[in-house]
PDB file of C-alpha atoms in Angstrom:
ATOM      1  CA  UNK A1201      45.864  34.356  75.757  1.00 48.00           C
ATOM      2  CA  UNK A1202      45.867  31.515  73.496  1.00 52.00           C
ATOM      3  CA  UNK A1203      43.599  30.666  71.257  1.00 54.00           C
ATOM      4  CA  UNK A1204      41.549  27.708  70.936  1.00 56.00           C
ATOM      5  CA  UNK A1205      41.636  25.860  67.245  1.00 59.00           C
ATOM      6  CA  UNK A1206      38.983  23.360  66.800  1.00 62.00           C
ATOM      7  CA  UNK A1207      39.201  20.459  64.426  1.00 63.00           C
ATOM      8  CA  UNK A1208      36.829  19.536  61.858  1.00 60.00           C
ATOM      9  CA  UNK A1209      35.557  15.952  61.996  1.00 65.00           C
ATOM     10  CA  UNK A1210      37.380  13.900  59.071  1.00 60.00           C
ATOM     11  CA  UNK A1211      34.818  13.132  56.033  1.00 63.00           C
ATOM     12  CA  UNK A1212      33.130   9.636  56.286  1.00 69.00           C
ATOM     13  CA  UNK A1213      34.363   8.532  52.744  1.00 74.00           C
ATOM     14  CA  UNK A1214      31.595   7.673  50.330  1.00 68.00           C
ATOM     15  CA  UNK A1215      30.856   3.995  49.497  1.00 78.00           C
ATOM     16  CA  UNK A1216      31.701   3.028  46.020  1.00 77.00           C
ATOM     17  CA  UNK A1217      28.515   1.662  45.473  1.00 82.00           C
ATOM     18  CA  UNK A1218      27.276   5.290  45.812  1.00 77.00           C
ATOM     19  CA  UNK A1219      30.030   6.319  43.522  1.00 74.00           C
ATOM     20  CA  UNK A1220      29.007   3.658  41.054  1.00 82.00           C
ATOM     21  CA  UNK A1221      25.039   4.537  41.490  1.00 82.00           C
ATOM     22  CA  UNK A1222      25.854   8.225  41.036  1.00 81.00           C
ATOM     23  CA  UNK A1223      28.150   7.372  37.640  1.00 81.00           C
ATOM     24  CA  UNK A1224      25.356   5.050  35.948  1.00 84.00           C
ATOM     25  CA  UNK A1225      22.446   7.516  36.338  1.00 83.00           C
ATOM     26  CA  UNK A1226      24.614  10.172  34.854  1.00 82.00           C
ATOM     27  CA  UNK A1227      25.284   7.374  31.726  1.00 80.00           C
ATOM     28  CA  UNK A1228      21.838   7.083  31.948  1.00 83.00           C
ATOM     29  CA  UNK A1229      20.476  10.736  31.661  1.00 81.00           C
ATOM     30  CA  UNK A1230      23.236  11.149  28.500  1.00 79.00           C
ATOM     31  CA  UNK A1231      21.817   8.315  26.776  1.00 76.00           C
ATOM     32  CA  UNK A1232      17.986   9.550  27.459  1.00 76.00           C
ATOM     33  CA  UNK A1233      19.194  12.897  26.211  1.00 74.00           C
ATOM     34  CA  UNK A1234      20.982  11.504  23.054  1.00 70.00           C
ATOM     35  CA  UNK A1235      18.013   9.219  22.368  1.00 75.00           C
ATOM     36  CA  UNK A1236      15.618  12.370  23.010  1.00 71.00           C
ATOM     37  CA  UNK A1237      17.610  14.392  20.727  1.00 66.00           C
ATOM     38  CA  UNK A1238      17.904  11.943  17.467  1.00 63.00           C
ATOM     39  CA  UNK A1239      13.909  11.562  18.107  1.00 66.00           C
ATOM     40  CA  UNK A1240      13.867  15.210  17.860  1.00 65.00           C
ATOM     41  CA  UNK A1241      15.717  15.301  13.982  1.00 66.00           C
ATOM     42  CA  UNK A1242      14.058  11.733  13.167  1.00 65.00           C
ATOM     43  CA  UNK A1243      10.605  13.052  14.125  1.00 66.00           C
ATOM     44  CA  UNK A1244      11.517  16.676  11.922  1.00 67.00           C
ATOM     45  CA  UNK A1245      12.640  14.675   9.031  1.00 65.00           C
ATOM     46  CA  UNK A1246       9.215  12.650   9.074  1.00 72.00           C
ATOM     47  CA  UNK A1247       7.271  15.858   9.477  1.00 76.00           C
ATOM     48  CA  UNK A1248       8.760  17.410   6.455  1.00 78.00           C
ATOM     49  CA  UNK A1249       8.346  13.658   4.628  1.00 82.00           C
ATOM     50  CA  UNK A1250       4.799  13.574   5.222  1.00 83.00           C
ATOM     51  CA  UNK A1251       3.938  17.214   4.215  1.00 85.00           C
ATOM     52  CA  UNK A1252       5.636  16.718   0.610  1.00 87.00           C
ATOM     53  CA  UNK A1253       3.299  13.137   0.237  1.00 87.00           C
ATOM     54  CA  UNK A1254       0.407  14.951   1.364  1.00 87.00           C
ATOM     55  CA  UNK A1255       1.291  17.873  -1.277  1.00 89.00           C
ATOM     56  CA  UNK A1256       1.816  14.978  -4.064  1.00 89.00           C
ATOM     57  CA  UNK A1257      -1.189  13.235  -3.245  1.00 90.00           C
ATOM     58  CA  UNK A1258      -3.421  16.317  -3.350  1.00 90.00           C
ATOM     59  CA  UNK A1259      -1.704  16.623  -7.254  1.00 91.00           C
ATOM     60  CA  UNK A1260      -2.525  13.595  -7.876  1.00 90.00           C
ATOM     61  CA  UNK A1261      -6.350  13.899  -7.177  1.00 90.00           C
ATOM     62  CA  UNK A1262      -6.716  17.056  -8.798  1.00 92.00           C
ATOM     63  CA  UNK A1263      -4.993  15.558 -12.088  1.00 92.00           C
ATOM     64  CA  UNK A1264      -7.595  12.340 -11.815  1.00 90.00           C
ATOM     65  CA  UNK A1265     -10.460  14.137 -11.591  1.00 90.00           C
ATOM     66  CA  UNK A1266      -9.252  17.012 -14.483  1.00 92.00           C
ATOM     67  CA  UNK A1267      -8.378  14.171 -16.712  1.00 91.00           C
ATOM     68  CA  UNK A1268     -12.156  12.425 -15.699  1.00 89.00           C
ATOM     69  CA  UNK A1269     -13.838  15.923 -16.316  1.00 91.00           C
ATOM     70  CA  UNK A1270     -12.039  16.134 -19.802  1.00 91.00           C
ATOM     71  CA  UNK A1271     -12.999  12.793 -21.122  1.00 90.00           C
ATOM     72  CA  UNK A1272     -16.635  13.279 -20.090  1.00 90.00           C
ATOM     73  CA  UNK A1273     -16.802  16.691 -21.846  1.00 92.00           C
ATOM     74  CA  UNK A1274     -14.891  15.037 -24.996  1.00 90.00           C
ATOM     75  CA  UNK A1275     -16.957  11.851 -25.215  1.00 91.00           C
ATOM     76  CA  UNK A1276     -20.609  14.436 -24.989  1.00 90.00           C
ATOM     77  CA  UNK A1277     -18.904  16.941 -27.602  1.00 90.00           C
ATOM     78  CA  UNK A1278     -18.520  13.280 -30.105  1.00 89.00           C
ATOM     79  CA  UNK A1279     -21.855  12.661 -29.004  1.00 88.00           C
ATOM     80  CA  UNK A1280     -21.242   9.597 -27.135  1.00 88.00           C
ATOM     81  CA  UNK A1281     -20.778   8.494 -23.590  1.00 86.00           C
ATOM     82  CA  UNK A1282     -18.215   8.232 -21.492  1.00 85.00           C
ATOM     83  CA  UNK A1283     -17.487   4.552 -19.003  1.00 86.00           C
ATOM     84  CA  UNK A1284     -15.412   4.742 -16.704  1.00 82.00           C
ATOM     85  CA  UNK A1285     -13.069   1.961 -15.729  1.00 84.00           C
ATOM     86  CA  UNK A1286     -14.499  -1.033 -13.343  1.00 88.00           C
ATOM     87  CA  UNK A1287     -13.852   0.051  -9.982  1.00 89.00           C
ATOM     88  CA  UNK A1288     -10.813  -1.762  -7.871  1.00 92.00           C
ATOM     89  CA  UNK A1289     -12.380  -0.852  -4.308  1.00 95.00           C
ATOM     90  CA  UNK A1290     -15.732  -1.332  -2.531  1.00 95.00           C
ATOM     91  CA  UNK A1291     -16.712  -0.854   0.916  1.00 96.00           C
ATOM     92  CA  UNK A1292     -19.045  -3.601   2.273  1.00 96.00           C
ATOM     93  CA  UNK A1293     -21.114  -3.239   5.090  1.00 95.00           C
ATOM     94  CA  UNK A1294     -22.988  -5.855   7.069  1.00 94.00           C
ATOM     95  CA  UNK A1295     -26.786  -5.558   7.711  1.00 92.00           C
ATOM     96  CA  UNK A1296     -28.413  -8.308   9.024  1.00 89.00           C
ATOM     97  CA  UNK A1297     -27.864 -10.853  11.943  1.00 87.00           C
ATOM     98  CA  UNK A1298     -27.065 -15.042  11.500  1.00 80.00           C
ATOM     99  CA  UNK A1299     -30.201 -16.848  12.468  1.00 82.00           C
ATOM    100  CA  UNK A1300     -30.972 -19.094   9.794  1.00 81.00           C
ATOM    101  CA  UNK A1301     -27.693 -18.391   7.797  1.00 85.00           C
ATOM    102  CA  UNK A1302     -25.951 -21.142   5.636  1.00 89.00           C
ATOM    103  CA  UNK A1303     -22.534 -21.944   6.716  1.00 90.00           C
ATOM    104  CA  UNK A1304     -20.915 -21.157   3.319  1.00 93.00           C
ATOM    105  CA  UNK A1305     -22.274 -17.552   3.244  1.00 91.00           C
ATOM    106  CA  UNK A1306     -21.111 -17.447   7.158  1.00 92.00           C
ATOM    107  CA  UNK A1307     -17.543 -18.406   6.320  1.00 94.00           C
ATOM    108  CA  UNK A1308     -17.775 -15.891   3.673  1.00 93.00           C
ATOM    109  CA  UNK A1309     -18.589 -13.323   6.637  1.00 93.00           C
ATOM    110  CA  UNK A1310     -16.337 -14.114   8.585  1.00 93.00           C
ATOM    111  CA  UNK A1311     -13.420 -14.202   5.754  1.00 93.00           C
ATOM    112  CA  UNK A1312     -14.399 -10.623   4.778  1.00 93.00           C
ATOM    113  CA  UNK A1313     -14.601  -9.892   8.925  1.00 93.00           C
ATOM    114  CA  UNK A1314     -17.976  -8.607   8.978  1.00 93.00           C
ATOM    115  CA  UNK A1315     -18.545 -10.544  12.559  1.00 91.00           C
ATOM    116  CA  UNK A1316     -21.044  -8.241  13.469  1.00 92.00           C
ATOM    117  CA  UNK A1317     -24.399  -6.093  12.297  1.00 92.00           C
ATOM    118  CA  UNK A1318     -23.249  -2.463  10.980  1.00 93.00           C
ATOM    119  CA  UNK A1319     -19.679  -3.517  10.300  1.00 94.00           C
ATOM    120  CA  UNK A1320     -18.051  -2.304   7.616  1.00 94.00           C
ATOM    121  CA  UNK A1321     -14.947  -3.031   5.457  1.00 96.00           C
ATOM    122  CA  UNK A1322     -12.866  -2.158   2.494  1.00 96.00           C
ATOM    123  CA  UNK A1323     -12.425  -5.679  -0.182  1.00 95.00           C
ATOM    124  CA  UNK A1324     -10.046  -5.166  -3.166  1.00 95.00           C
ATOM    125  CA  UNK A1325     -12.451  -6.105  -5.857  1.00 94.00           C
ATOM    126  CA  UNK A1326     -11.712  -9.422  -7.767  1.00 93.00           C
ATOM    127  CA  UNK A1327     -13.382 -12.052  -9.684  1.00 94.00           C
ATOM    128  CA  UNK A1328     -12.613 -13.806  -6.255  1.00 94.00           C
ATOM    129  CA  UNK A1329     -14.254 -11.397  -4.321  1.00 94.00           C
ATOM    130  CA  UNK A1330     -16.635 -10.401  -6.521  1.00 94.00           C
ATOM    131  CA  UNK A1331     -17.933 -13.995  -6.306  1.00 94.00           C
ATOM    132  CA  UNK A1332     -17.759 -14.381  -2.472  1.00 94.00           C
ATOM    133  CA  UNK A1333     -20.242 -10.542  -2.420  1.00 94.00           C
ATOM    134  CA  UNK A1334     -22.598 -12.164  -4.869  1.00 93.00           C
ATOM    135  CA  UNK A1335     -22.733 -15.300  -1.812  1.00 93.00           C
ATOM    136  CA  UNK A1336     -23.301 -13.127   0.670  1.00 93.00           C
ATOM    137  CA  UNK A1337     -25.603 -10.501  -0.645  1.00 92.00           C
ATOM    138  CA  UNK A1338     -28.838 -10.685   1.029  1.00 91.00           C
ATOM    139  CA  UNK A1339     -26.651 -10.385   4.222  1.00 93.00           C
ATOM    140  CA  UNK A1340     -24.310  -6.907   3.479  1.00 94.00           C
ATOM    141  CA  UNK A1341     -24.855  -3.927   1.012  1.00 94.00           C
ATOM    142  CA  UNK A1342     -21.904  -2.581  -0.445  1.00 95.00           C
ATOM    143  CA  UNK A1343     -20.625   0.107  -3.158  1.00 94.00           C
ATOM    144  CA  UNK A1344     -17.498   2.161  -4.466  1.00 95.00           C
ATOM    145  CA  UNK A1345     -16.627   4.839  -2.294  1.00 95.00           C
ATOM    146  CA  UNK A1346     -14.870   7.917  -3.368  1.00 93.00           C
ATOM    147  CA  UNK A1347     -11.698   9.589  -1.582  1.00 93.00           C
ATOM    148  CA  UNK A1348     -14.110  11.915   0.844  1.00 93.00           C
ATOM    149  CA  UNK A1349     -15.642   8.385   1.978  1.00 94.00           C
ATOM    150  CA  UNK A1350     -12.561   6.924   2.594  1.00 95.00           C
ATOM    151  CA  UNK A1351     -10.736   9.890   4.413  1.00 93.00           C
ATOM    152  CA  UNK A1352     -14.063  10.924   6.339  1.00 93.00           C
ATOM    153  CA  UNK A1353     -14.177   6.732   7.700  1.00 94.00           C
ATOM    154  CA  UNK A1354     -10.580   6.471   8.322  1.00 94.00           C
ATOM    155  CA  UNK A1355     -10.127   9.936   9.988  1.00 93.00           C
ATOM    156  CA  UNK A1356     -13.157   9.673  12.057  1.00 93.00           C
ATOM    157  CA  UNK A1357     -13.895   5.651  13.043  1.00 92.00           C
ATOM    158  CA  UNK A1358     -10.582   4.428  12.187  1.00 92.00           C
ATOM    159  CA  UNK A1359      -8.588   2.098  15.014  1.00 94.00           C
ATOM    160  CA  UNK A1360      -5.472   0.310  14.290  1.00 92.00           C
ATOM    161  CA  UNK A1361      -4.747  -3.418  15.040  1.00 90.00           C
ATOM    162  CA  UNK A1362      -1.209  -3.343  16.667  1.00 86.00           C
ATOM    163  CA  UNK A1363       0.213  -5.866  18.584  1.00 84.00           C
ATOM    164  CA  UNK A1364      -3.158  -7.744  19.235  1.00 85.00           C
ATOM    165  CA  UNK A1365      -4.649  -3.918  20.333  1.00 89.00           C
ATOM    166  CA  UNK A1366      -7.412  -1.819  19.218  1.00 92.00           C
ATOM    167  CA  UNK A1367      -6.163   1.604  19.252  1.00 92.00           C
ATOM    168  CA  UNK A1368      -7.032   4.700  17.762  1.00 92.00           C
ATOM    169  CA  UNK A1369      -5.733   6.549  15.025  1.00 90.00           C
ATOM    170  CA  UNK A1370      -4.662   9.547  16.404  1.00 88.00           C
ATOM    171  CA  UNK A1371      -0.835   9.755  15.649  1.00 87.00           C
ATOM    172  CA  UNK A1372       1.258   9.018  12.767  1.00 88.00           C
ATOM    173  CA  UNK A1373       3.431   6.719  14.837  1.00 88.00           C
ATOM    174  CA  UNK A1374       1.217   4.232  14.907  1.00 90.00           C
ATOM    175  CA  UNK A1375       0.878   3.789  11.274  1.00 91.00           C
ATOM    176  CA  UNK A1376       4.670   4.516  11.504  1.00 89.00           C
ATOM    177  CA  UNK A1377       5.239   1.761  13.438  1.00 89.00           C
ATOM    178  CA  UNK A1378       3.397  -0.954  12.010  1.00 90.00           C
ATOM    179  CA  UNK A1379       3.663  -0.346   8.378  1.00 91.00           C
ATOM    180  CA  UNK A1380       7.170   1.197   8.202  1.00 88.00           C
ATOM    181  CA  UNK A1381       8.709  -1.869   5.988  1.00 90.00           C
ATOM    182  CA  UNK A1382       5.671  -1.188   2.963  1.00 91.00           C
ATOM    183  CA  UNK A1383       6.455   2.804   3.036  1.00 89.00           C
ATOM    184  CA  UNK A1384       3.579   3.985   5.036  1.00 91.00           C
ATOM    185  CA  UNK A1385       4.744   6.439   7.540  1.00 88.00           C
ATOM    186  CA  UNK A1386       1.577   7.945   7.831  1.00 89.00           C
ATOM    187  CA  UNK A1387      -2.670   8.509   7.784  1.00 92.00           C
ATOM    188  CA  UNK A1388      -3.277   9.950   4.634  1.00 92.00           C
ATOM    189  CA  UNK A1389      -0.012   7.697   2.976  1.00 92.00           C
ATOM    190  CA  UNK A1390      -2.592   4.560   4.397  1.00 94.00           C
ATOM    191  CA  UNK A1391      -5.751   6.709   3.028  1.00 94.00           C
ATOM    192  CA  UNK A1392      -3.671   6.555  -0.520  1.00 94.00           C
ATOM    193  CA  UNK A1393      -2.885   2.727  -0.382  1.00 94.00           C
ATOM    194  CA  UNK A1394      -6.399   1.828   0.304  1.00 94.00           C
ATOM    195  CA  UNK A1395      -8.181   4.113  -1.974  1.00 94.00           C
ATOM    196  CA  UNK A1396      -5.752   3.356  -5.207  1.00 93.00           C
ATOM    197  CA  UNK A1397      -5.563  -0.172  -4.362  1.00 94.00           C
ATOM    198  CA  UNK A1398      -2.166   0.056  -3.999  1.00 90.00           C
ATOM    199  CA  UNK A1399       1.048  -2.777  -3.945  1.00 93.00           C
ATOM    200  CA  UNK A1400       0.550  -2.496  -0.084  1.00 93.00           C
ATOM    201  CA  UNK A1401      -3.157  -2.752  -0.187  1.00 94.00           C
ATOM    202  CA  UNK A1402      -3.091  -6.399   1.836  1.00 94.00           C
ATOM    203  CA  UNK A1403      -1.086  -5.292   5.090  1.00 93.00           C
ATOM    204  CA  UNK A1404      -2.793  -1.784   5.055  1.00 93.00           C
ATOM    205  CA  UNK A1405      -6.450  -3.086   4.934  1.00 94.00           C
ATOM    206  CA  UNK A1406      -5.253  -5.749   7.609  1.00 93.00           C
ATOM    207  CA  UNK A1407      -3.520  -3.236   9.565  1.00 93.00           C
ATOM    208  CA  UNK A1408      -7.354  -1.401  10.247  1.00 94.00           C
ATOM    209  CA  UNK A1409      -9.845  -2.506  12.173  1.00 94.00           C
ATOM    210  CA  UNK A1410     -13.106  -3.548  10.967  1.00 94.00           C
ATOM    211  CA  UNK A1411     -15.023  -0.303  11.291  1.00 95.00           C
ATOM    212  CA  UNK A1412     -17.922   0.077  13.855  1.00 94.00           C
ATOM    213  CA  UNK A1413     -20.670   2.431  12.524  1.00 93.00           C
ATOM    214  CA  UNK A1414     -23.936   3.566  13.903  1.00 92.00           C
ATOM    215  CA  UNK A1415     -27.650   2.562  12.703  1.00 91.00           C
ATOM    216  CA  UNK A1416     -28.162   4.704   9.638  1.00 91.00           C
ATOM    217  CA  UNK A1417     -29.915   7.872  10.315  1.00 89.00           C
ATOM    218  CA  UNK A1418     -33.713   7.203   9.102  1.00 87.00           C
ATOM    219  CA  UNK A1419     -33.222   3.878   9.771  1.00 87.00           C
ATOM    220  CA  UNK A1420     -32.959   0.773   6.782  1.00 87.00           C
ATOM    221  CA  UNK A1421     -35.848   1.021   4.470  1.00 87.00           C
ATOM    222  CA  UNK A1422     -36.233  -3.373   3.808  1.00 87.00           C
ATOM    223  CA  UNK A1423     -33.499  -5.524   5.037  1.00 87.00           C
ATOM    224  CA  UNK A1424     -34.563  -8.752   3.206  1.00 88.00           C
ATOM    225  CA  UNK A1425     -35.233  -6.796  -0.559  1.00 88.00           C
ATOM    226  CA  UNK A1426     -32.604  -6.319  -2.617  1.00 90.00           C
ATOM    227  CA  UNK A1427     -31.599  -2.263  -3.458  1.00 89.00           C
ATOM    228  CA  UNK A1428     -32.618  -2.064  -6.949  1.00 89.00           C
ATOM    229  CA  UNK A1429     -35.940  -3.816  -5.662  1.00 89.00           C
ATOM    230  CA  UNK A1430     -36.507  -0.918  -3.248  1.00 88.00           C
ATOM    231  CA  UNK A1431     -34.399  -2.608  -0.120  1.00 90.00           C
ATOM    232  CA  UNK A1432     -31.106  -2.386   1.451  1.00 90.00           C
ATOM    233  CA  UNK A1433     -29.469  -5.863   0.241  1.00 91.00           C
ATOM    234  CA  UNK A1434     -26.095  -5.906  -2.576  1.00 90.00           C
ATOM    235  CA  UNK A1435     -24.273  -4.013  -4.395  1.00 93.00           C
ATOM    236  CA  UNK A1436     -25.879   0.112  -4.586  1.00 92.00           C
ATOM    237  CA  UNK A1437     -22.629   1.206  -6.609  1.00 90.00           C
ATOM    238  CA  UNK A1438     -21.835   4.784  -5.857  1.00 91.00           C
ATOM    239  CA  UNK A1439     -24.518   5.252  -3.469  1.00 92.00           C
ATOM    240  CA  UNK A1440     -22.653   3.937  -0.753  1.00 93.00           C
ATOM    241  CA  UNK A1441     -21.149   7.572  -0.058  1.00 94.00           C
ATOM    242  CA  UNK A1442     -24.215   8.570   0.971  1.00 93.00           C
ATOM    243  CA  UNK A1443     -24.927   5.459   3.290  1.00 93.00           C
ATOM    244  CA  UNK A1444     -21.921   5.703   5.092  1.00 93.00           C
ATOM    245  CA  UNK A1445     -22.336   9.668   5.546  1.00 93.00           C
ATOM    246  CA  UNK A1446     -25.468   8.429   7.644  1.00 92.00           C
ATOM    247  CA  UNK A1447     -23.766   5.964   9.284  1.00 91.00           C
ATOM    248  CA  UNK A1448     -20.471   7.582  10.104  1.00 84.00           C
TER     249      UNK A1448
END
């Protein structure tokens, strides 16, 4: 008895737009893997980057503060005292509100962008500025912070201004990103600029965002006296530290 052979439907052929769709997506997926992988080696090469600057700036502390140490103990061996240089960075906070304000001392606060009541700032210190804190002293109190100030405000209330954003500091992109062309690829490189006063000093200070803090714990002791009077008001040198550490 003969068999029956059945034939198999002929294939529908596939539309070139399918074959074109199907082509492009694979182009697609290479390129996304290429561009993953040389983010991969880019993002190793920065890791490695930042650990050596953070090694080097951790030698370059220590050194500071031996060579500070040494010159204290010399100058009280010789019997005399030891002055340090003038400091190049202060931290200025705002305290009090605008109601019956002159408008030279509320350019001043807006220059320094101290908009608001418990806003803070770092200001290169210049016979400039230096001029404009004397102006506006019965309005802010400010000081010198040391390296533990500046890394405790920038770690913990620092935000970035990128692209017209407020955003957090919580990768080294972002400092990546924005400050890439002055060779600051990361936190603590921006912590460096800011606390030696560095070349960059300008874009690195405008690159953060005014800094928001809290009431002080305990509260301000008198807003309209000055702090050597017993108050609040101008300049309380290195006992800003402790200011912010009740603030922050």
């Amino acid at each position: 008895m003969a068999s029956k052979t059945t034939q198999k439907p002929a294939a529908k052929p596939v539309p070139e737009t399918l074959h074109k769709k199907t082509k492009t997506v694979a182009e697609q997926a290479a390129a996304y893997n290429l561009r993953a992988l040389a983010r991969h080696k880019r993002a190793r090469l920065t890791k490695g980057k930042i650990y050596q600057r953070a090694e080097q700036y951790v030698r370059e502390y220590r050194t500071k503060e031996r060579q500070l140490i040494h010159l204290k103990r010399k100058a009280r061996r010789t019997g005399n005292f030891y002055l340090p240089d003038e400091a190049k960075l202060a931290f200025v906070i705002r305290i009090k509100g605008t109601q019956g304000m002159h408008p030279k001392p509320r350019k001043i606060l807006q220059l320094l962008r101290l908009r608001q009541i418990n806003n803070g700032v770092f200001v290169r210190l210049t016979a400039a500025t230096r001029k404009m804190l004397t102006l506006v002293e019965p309005y802010v109190t400010y000081g010198y912070p040391t390296l533990s100030t500046v890394r405790q405000l920038v770690y913990k209330r620092g935000h970035a201004k990128f692209q017209g954003q407020r955003i957090p500091l919580t990768e080294n992109t972002i400092v990546e990103k924005a400050l890439k062309r002055q060779n600051i690829i990361c936190v603590e490189d921006l912590i460096h600029e800011i606390f030696t006063v560095g070349p960059h000093f300008r874009e690195a200070n405008k690159f953060l965002w005014t800094f928001k803090l809290n009431a002080p714990t305990g509260g301000w002791n008198r807003l309209r006296n000055h702090y050597v009077e017993g108050g609040d008001a101008g300049n309380r040198e290195d006992k800003i530290n402790e200011l912010v550490s009740r603030m922050n």
